[in-house]
Amino acid sequence: MRWTLVGHRDGWANRGSDGDEDGDHMIAFMTNRFTVESEIFAPGLLNGQVALVTGGGTGLGKATALELARCGASVAIAGRRTEVLEGAVAEIGPAADWVAGDVRKPEDAERLVATVLERHGRLDVLVNNAGGQYFTPAEGIAAKGWQAVWRLNVEGMLYMAEAAFEQALGPAGGGTIVNVTLSPHHGMPGMAHSGAARAAVEELTRELAHRWVGQGIAVTAVAAGHFDTEALEKYPASLRDGMARTVPLQRLGRVEEHAWLVTLLASPLGRVFSGSTVTLDGARDNWFGPWPPPGLADESGEVPTEERKGPRPL
C-alpha cells in the first residue's frame, strides 16, 4: 500500500490548533498519518462528494470508507457500536465522521440520512454495506434466524435506499447507491437464508435502478466473494481453512480490491452500470464441485453449525 505525505487540508487547523506549538504539532502529526490520495484513482476523483457507508466500522465497509476519503469524498460511517465507529474514524482521518444507528429500523435509517444532511448539507453516495448471516444447514434455520438475516440484509438496505431517495438524492436530482451483496449465485450451501436475502437485494437493485432512473440516480450492486477480513474468525476452523481453495484464483480477496470497485461505481463511470450486479470473487461464481466441498465438513462428515452469540448491546 502506498502512503502519500501531503500538506494539511483546509479546515484541519480549526480541529486542533489555537496557534500554539502543541496545535501545530497536532497538524503535522495528522499530515503524516493520513493519505489523501488513492493508490489507483486520479487525485480528487470524488472531490466535493459526500458518502454514507453503513457497516463502515469494520472489514469491507471500513476499507470502502477509507478509499472514498482518499478520493476526496467526505465520508460518514454508520453502525450500531459507537466504540467501533470511533476507532474506524480515527484510522480513516479527518475526512470521516460517524453516526450510530440500526438500519433495520426505518426511523433510524431516516435519522442516519438526516444527520448526514445536517452535518454536510448533501448526500451523493450511499453504500449499503451493512449485512450478515450465520452458518448452519438449511434444515437448521429457525424462523427467528431467517427473520434476522432478512431484516438486516433486505429490509435494512431498502430502508436506507428509500430514506436517501426521499431526503437527499431525489430532491437533489441525482446520486449513487451501491448495495453490497454476496457471491456465488449458484447457491450458498450452509447459508441458504443469506443466499435468499442477497438474491432479493440484487432484484431490488434492478427495480430501484429502473424506478429512479428519471431522477438521475444510479443503483448498482457488488457481489463479494471470500475476503480476508476479521469477520472470517467467527466461522468454523474447517471452513476458514478451505475458503481459499474454493476460489479459482486460489487466494482470498483483499479488502482494498473491494473498496476500489465500490469507488469506481461511485465515480461518474459507475452510472452506466446502473441496474447491474458486478461480481468480485476471483471466479468463484464459475466453480462447481461436490457437496460438501473439501474443508467444509468436520471429521464426522457433517457440516458444522456456527454457535450463535447473544444480541450485542446498542
C-alpha angles and dihedrals in degrees: 000000000000119000119202122204112215140162120274118280122245110277098026092106089061090057100059115354129086093171098276127118093257091057092048089050090052091053091050090049092052091046092056097040102053132052123213095192131081121231093231110013128079115264113267096017091146100026111157094015124123119211133189118203118190116209085022098146098082145020120348093000094056092046089051093050090050093051093047089052091049088055091056104266125134104235133203117192122203134199144126101261113072095194091056092048092049091052092049093050089051088057097043096048140220094327089071138070134169141228125192122225147122114254090201089073116072092211090055092048090054091048093050092055093042091052092053090050091048092051101038106020093231146038121213106163130036117189110194095203101143111109145121149169141183131237119253139126114268093251089056096058109114122205090249092053092047091051092048093054093043094049094051101040102034111019093039091052092048094046091052094045093050093046091050091048096048098043105029124000099043097046091043093050102238151017144132135275120191117190116200114215136157142266145247106068096192092072142300109239110202093022105054092147091058092045090056092047094048091049088055090052091054092051091047088051090058092044095049092045089056095042096050102035090105089058093056093249121144116206119190138160135219117210104205125201127199112326130184101249137134088257090078090069092077094061125087115278092240090057094047092050092053100042099092091046091060091058115084088214084061096226139075119259120262117237093233090059090059091046091052092054094049090048091051089053089050091053125085089266090059092071092075089058092061111140092019133116113216114203118216108180112115091261093303089136087068095054122105124172146142123306121271095030117220112285096021102088122065126233092284092055093250126126105245122237119229116240110243122228126215120259116288117241115254 
